[in-house]
Tab-separated table of N, CA and C in Angstrom:
chain	number	residue	atom	x	y	z
A	1	GLN	N	0.884	-1.268	-0.095
A	1	GLN	CA	-0.013	-0.015	-0.025
A	1	GLN	C	0.797	1.069	-0.052
A	2	VAL	N	0.337	2.326	-0.579
A	2	VAL	CA	1.010	3.660	-0.653
A	2	VAL	C	0.255	4.691	0.293
A	3	GLN	N	1.064	5.144	1.116
A	3	GLN	CA	0.447	6.056	2.086
A	3	GLN	C	0.855	7.519	1.627
A	4	LEU	N	-0.094	8.538	1.804
A	4	LEU	CA	-0.058	9.686	1.395
A	4	LEU	C	-0.316	10.704	2.755
A	5	VAL	N	0.510	11.366	3.241
A	5	VAL	CA	0.367	12.087	4.528
A	5	VAL	C	0.507	13.585	4.188
A	6	GLU	N	-0.438	14.321	4.249
A	6	GLU	CA	-0.456	15.788	4.133
A	6	GLU	C	-0.311	16.528	5.617
A	7	SER	N	0.370	17.541	5.523
A	7	SER	CA	0.548	18.292	6.908
A	7	SER	C	0.851	19.770	6.329
A	8	GLY	N	0.796	20.519	7.464
A	8	GLY	CA	1.334	21.984	7.285
A	8	GLY	C	0.112	23.030	7.314
A	9	GLY	N	-1.080	22.607	7.362
A	9	GLY	CA	-2.264	23.295	7.227
A	9	GLY	C	-2.449	24.006	8.441
A	10	GLY	N	-3.411	25.047	8.478
A	10	GLY	CA	-3.589	25.790	9.718
A	10	GLY	C	-4.617	26.912	9.445
A	11	SER	N	-4.830	27.788	10.234
A	11	SER	CA	-5.599	28.932	10.265
A	11	SER	C	-4.744	30.253	10.240
A	12	VAL	N	-5.002	31.017	9.073
A	12	VAL	CA	-4.172	32.324	8.820
A	12	VAL	C	-5.069	33.337	8.445
A	13	GLN	N	-4.513	34.566	8.645
A	13	GLN	CA	-5.338	35.513	8.038
A	13	GLN	C	-4.964	36.003	6.569
A	14	ALA	N	-5.943	36.565	5.926
A	14	ALA	CA	-5.636	36.823	4.404
A	14	ALA	C	-4.462	37.644	4.227
A	15	GLY	N	-3.734	37.206	3.345
A	15	GLY	CA	-2.413	37.601	3.041
A	15	GLY	C	-1.099	36.964	3.637
A	16	GLY	N	-1.506	36.096	4.454
A	16	GLY	CA	-0.576	35.203	5.178
A	16	GLY	C	-0.041	34.128	4.218
A	17	SER	N	0.952	33.317	4.785
A	17	SER	CA	1.364	32.114	4.152
A	17	SER	C	1.404	30.922	4.852
A	18	LEU	N	1.366	29.678	4.151
A	18	LEU	CA	1.586	28.585	4.608
A	18	LEU	C	2.423	27.527	3.669
A	19	ARG	N	2.987	26.696	4.399
A	19	ARG	CA	3.671	25.643	3.533
A	19	ARG	C	3.320	24.259	3.885
A	20	LEU	N	2.642	23.573	2.877
A	20	LEU	CA	2.059	22.179	2.962
A	20	LEU	C	3.046	21.325	2.613
A	21	SER	N	2.922	20.062	3.238
A	21	SER	CA	3.982	18.967	3.013
A	21	SER	C	3.108	17.741	2.615
A	22	CYS	N	3.754	16.957	1.686
A	22	CYS	CA	2.956	15.674	1.389
A	22	CYS	C	4.053	14.524	1.307
A	23	ALA	N	4.056	13.638	2.211
A	23	ALA	CA	4.909	12.549	2.284
A	23	ALA	C	4.384	11.292	2.003
A	24	ALA	N	5.100	10.706	0.923
A	24	ALA	CA	4.645	9.406	0.471
A	24	ALA	C	5.520	8.310	0.796
A	25	SER	N	4.856	7.288	1.139
A	25	SER	CA	5.759	5.875	1.667
A	25	SER	C	4.913	4.743	1.129
A	26	GLY	N	5.603	3.675	1.122
A	26	GLY	CA	5.068	2.404	0.745
A	26	GLY	C	5.857	1.817	-0.460
A	27	ASN	N	6.101	0.485	-0.494
A	27	ASN	CA	7.075	-0.236	-1.472
A	27	ASN	C	6.556	-0.150	-2.866
A	28	ASN	N	5.236	0.133	-3.062
A	28	ASN	CA	4.742	0.412	-4.399
A	28	ASN	C	4.706	1.661	-4.908
A	29	PHE	N	5.122	2.687	-4.160
A	29	PHE	CA	5.246	4.050	-4.374
A	29	PHE	C	6.365	4.328	-5.458
A	30	ARG	N	6.090	5.044	-6.534
A	30	ARG	CA	6.957	5.594	-7.593
A	30	ARG	C	6.863	7.144	-7.685
A	31	PHE	N	7.994	7.742	-7.463
A	31	PHE	CA	8.029	9.285	-7.317
A	31	PHE	C	8.200	9.783	-8.430
A	32	ASN	N	6.958	9.756	-9.286
A	32	ASN	CA	6.720	10.463	-10.587
A	32	ASN	C	6.222	11.779	-10.495
A	33	ALA	N	5.194	12.063	-11.324
A	33	ALA	CA	4.488	13.405	-11.315
A	33	ALA	C	3.630	13.391	-10.028
A	34	MET	N	3.507	14.632	-9.337
A	34	MET	CA	2.636	14.517	-8.237
A	34	MET	C	1.853	16.110	-8.447
A	35	ALA	N	0.656	16.024	-7.659
A	35	ALA	CA	-0.302	17.197	-7.758
A	35	ALA	C	-0.775	17.276	-6.369
A	36	TRP	N	-1.278	18.635	-6.339
A	36	TRP	CA	-2.003	19.120	-5.040
A	36	TRP	C	-3.506	19.242	-5.500
A	37	TYR	N	-4.315	19.105	-4.832
A	37	TYR	CA	-5.824	19.272	-4.931
A	37	TYR	C	-6.346	19.955	-3.663
A	38	ARG	N	-7.502	20.507	-3.814
A	38	ARG	CA	-8.328	21.019	-2.804
A	38	ARG	C	-9.743	20.797	-2.890
A	39	GLN	N	-10.410	20.695	-1.686
A	39	GLN	CA	-11.877	20.567	-1.669
A	39	GLN	C	-12.498	21.381	-0.539
A	40	ALA	N	-13.400	22.252	-0.924
A	40	ALA	CA	-14.181	23.168	0.156
A	40	ALA	C	-15.333	22.358	0.445
A	41	PRO	N	-15.883	22.496	1.643
A	41	PRO	CA	-17.300	21.849	1.830
A	41	PRO	C	-18.438	22.114	0.765
A	42	GLY	N	-18.875	21.180	0.408
A	42	GLY	CA	-20.066	21.399	-0.402
A	42	GLY	C	-19.505	21.487	-2.075
A	43	ASN	N	-18.123	21.422	-2.249
A	43	ASN	CA	-17.572	21.565	-3.492
A	43	ASN	C	-16.907	20.344	-4.053
A	44	GLN	N	-16.720	20.272	-5.271
A	44	GLN	CA	-15.809	19.177	-5.949
A	44	GLN	C	-14.586	19.408	-5.638
A	45	ARG	N	-13.763	18.323	-5.569
A	45	ARG	CA	-12.252	18.462	-5.451
A	45	ARG	C	-11.780	19.201	-6.797
A	46	GLU	N	-10.748	20.115	-6.675
A	46	GLU	CA	-10.196	20.868	-7.767
A	46	GLU	C	-8.682	20.754	-7.794
A	47	TRP	N	-8.192	20.633	-8.817
A	47	TRP	CA	-6.767	20.369	-9.142
A	47	TRP	C	-6.181	21.893	-8.851
A	48	VAL	N	-4.992	21.890	-8.286
A	48	VAL	CA	-4.401	23.164	-7.833
A	48	VAL	C	-3.121	23.352	-8.536
A	49	ALA	N	-2.214	22.406	-8.483
A	49	ALA	CA	-0.678	22.455	-9.022
A	49	ALA	C	-0.315	21.082	-9.242
A	50	HIS	N	0.668	21.005	-10.176
A	50	HIS	CA	1.173	19.888	-10.665
A	50	HIS	C	2.660	19.769	-10.818
A	51	ILE	N	3.415	18.819	-10.622
A	51	ILE	CA	5.013	18.803	-10.923
A	51	ILE	C	5.316	17.622	-11.381
A	52	THR	N	6.096	17.412	-12.521
A	52	THR	CA	6.612	16.276	-13.091
A	52	THR	C	7.746	15.762	-12.426
A	53	SER	N	8.199	14.592	-12.827
A	53	SER	CA	9.245	13.945	-12.278
A	53	SER	C	10.641	14.577	-12.483
A	54	THR	N	10.698	15.465	-13.418
A	54	THR	CA	11.806	16.414	-13.706
A	54	THR	C	11.687	17.736	-13.244
A	55	GLY	N	10.624	18.076	-12.654
A	55	GLY	CA	10.403	19.439	-11.978
A	55	GLY	C	9.554	20.525	-12.736
A	56	THR	N	9.037	20.135	-13.845
A	56	THR	CA	8.235	20.983	-14.734
A	56	THR	C	6.846	21.267	-13.829
A	57	THR	N	6.468	22.495	-13.723
A	57	THR	CA	5.034	22.792	-13.090
A	57	THR	C	4.271	23.489	-13.657
A	58	ASN	N	2.976	23.301	-13.345
A	58	ASN	CA	1.859	24.108	-13.762
A	58	ASN	C	0.839	24.316	-12.719
A	59	TYR	N	0.053	25.254	-12.767
A	59	TYR	CA	-0.890	25.906	-11.846
A	59	TYR	C	-2.275	26.154	-12.235
A	60	ALA	N	-3.282	25.847	-11.472
A	60	ALA	CA	-4.601	26.488	-11.826
A	60	ALA	C	-4.540	27.871	-11.875
A	61	ASP	N	-5.281	28.535	-12.575
A	61	ASP	CA	-5.363	30.079	-12.721
A	61	ASP	C	-5.562	30.800	-11.429
A	62	SER	N	-6.479	30.176	-10.627
A	62	SER	CA	-6.770	30.637	-9.328
A	62	SER	C	-5.595	30.896	-8.294
A	63	VAL	N	-4.514	30.155	-8.424
A	63	VAL	CA	-3.428	30.136	-7.562
A	63	VAL	C	-2.142	30.557	-8.270
A	64	LYS	N	-2.070	30.714	-9.602
A	64	LYS	CA	-0.903	31.002	-10.230
A	64	LYS	C	-0.330	32.338	-9.782
A	65	GLY	N	0.870	32.399	-9.517
A	65	GLY	CA	1.683	33.602	-9.031
A	65	GLY	C	1.639	33.722	-7.505
A	66	ARG	N	0.861	32.777	-6.877
A	66	ARG	CA	0.780	32.823	-5.340
A	66	ARG	C	1.322	31.751	-4.738
A	67	PHE	N	1.058	30.421	-5.524
A	67	PHE	CA	1.372	29.237	-4.954
A	67	PHE	C	2.661	28.662	-5.755
A	68	THR	N	3.510	27.774	-5.107
A	68	THR	CA	4.579	27.234	-5.658
A	68	THR	C	4.575	25.646	-5.159
A	69	ILE	N	4.706	24.860	-6.156
A	69	ILE	CA	4.905	23.523	-5.864
A	69	ILE	C	6.172	23.021	-6.075
A	70	SER	N	6.801	22.082	-5.304
A	70	SER	CA	8.112	21.690	-5.370
A	70	SER	C	8.320	20.268	-4.894
A	71	ARG	N	9.512	19.851	-5.052
A	71	ARG	CA	9.565	18.342	-4.462
A	71	ARG	C	10.882	18.017	-3.980
A	72	ASP	N	11.252	17.161	-3.097
A	72	ASP	CA	12.387	16.701	-2.754
A	72	ASP	C	12.427	15.120	-2.899
A	73	ASN	N	12.939	14.859	-4.025
A	73	ASN	CA	12.953	13.303	-4.478
A	73	ASN	C	13.638	12.405	-3.306
A	74	ALA	N	14.707	12.973	-2.637
A	74	ALA	CA	15.437	12.178	-1.480
A	74	ALA	C	14.515	11.733	-0.493
A	75	LYS	N	13.395	12.769	-0.262
A	75	LYS	CA	12.477	12.481	0.881
A	75	LYS	C	11.200	12.044	0.460
A	76	ASN	N	10.967	11.822	-0.811
A	76	ASN	CA	9.656	11.339	-1.237
A	76	ASN	C	8.696	12.294	-0.764
A	77	THR	N	8.847	13.592	-0.901
A	77	THR	CA	8.105	14.691	-0.355
A	77	THR	C	7.659	15.827	-1.332
A	78	VAL	N	6.545	16.209	-1.447
A	78	VAL	CA	6.179	17.197	-2.208
A	78	VAL	C	5.468	18.362	-1.318
A	79	TYR	N	5.934	19.713	-1.801
A	79	TYR	CA	5.576	20.752	-1.098
A	79	TYR	C	4.577	21.745	-1.814
A	80	LEU	N	3.785	22.619	-1.127
A	80	LEU	CA	3.013	23.518	-1.667
A	80	LEU	C	3.307	24.768	-0.980
A	81	GLN	N	3.961	25.788	-1.358
A	81	GLN	CA	4.339	26.960	-0.574
A	81	GLN	C	3.086	27.804	-1.079
A	82	MET	N	2.487	28.341	-0.132
A	82	MET	CA	1.043	29.126	-0.306
A	82	MET	C	1.233	30.667	0.225
A	83	ASN	N	1.377	31.607	-0.652
A	83	ASN	CA	1.539	33.158	-0.319
A	83	ASN	C	0.324	33.764	-0.575
A	84	SER	N	0.222	35.063	-0.096
A	84	SER	CA	-0.911	35.907	-0.295
A	84	SER	C	-2.162	35.176	-0.271
A	85	LEU	N	-2.386	34.379	0.881
A	85	LEU	CA	-3.681	33.639	0.942
A	85	LEU	C	-4.961	34.486	0.894
A	86	LYS	N	-6.026	33.922	0.367
A	86	LYS	CA	-7.213	34.515	0.186
A	86	LYS	C	-8.171	33.751	1.045
A	87	PRO	N	-9.394	34.197	1.531
A	87	PRO	CA	-10.396	33.407	2.123
A	87	PRO	C	-10.907	32.293	1.153
A	88	GLU	N	-10.796	32.503	-0.243
A	88	GLU	CA	-11.487	31.618	-1.155
A	88	GLU	C	-10.376	30.415	-1.342
A	89	ASP	N	-9.390	30.442	-0.693
A	89	ASP	CA	-8.469	29.333	-0.696
A	89	ASP	C	-8.645	28.372	0.481
A	90	THR	N	-9.531	28.764	1.422
A	90	THR	CA	-9.938	27.857	2.360
A	90	THR	C	-10.590	26.465	1.799
A	91	ALA	N	-9.941	25.292	2.392
A	91	ALA	CA	-10.182	24.128	1.637
A	91	ALA	C	-9.383	23.012	2.608
A	92	VAL	N	-9.675	21.709	2.372
A	92	VAL	CA	-8.925	20.863	2.635
A	92	VAL	C	-7.936	20.526	1.464
A	93	TYR	N	-6.709	20.405	1.601
A	93	TYR	CA	-5.689	20.332	0.653
A	93	TYR	C	-5.316	18.720	0.672
A	94	TYR	N	-5.161	18.130	-0.456
A	94	TYR	CA	-4.657	16.804	-0.718
A	94	TYR	C	-3.561	16.651	-1.843
A	95	CYS	N	-2.848	15.631	-1.638
A	95	CYS	CA	-1.783	15.378	-2.728
A	95	CYS	C	-2.227	14.076	-3.299
A	96	ASN	N	-1.748	13.720	-4.346
A	96	ASN	CA	-1.649	12.532	-5.084
A	96	ASN	C	-0.809	12.324	-6.252
A	97	ALA	N	-0.688	11.200	-6.845
A	97	ALA	CA	0.290	11.018	-7.955
A	97	ALA	C	-0.387	11.318	-9.266
A	98	VAL	N	0.205	11.608	-10.298
A	98	VAL	CA	-0.363	11.774	-11.690
A	98	VAL	C	0.633	10.944	-12.636
A	99	PRO	N	-0.020	10.222	-13.606
A	99	PRO	CA	-1.473	10.056	-13.922
A	99	PRO	C	-1.998	8.928	-12.967
A	100	ARG	N	-1.225	8.148	-12.318
A	100	ARG	CA	-1.664	7.092	-11.486
A	100	ARG	C	-2.279	7.783	-10.163
A	101	THR	N	-3.365	7.472	-9.633
A	101	THR	CA	-4.003	7.897	-8.422
A	101	THR	C	-3.845	6.991	-7.361
A	102	TYR	N	-3.259	7.287	-6.208
A	102	TYR	CA	-3.314	6.370	-5.007
A	102	TYR	C	-4.442	6.509	-4.213
A	103	VAL	N	-4.690	5.812	-3.053
A	103	VAL	CA	-5.600	6.169	-2.059
A	103	VAL	C	-5.425	7.522	-1.540
A	104	TRP	N	-6.378	8.257	-1.438
A	104	TRP	CA	-6.374	9.617	-0.846
A	104	TRP	C	-6.100	9.563	0.524
A	105	GLY	N	-5.283	10.553	1.014
A	105	GLY	CA	-4.841	10.694	2.430
A	105	GLY	C	-5.971	11.551	3.029
A	106	GLN	N	-5.682	11.941	4.279
A	106	GLN	CA	-6.721	12.652	4.991
A	106	GLN	C	-6.708	14.195	4.686
A	107	GLY	N	-5.705	14.460	4.024
A	107	GLY	CA	-5.724	16.003	3.613
A	107	GLY	C	-5.173	16.905	4.882
A	108	THR	N	-5.069	18.113	4.604
A	108	THR	CA	-4.609	18.951	5.833
A	108	THR	C	-5.624	20.308	5.486
A	109	GLN	N	-6.123	20.706	6.506
A	109	GLN	CA	-7.049	21.964	6.518
A	109	GLN	C	-6.422	23.290	6.428
A	110	VAL	N	-6.784	23.987	5.452
A	110	VAL	CA	-6.051	25.591	5.290
A	110	VAL	C	-7.482	26.148	5.464
A	111	THR	N	-7.351	27.369	6.433
A	111	THR	CA	-8.487	28.194	6.780
A	111	THR	C	-7.823	29.626	6.726
A	112	VAL	N	-8.446	30.472	5.940
A	112	VAL	CA	-8.107	31.852	5.703
A	112	VAL	C	-9.164	32.733	6.191
A	113	SER	N	-8.913	33.491	7.129
A	113	SER	CA	-9.892	34.484	7.464
A	113	SER	C	-9.588	35.878	6.881
A	114	SER	N	-10.665	36.603	6.710
A	114	SER	CA	-10.530	38.086	6.274
A	114	SER	C	-10.358	39.026	7.402
């Protein structure tokens, strides 16, 4: 089994920053392309950011210029640096692999107050 553990969420004021981490483990895990997603209550899960095995990145328009995805291959960990946070960024944030999807982790809650 592959485990995905998200961490680093919290409650911040608008304009603040958070750095999320996603640690992957398990003997079936292959550290290829990874992505971040988020889901607010009552909404569908939406894609946020993506990073390939070689470091190429792309972002949803809603977070472009504010969020940065990165990875540490030696640690099997993917990060999401979130700056200039807005209340509409409030959601549970999840990571997963691309194109293969593993079992979703618990996610980490990000709450941005105005």
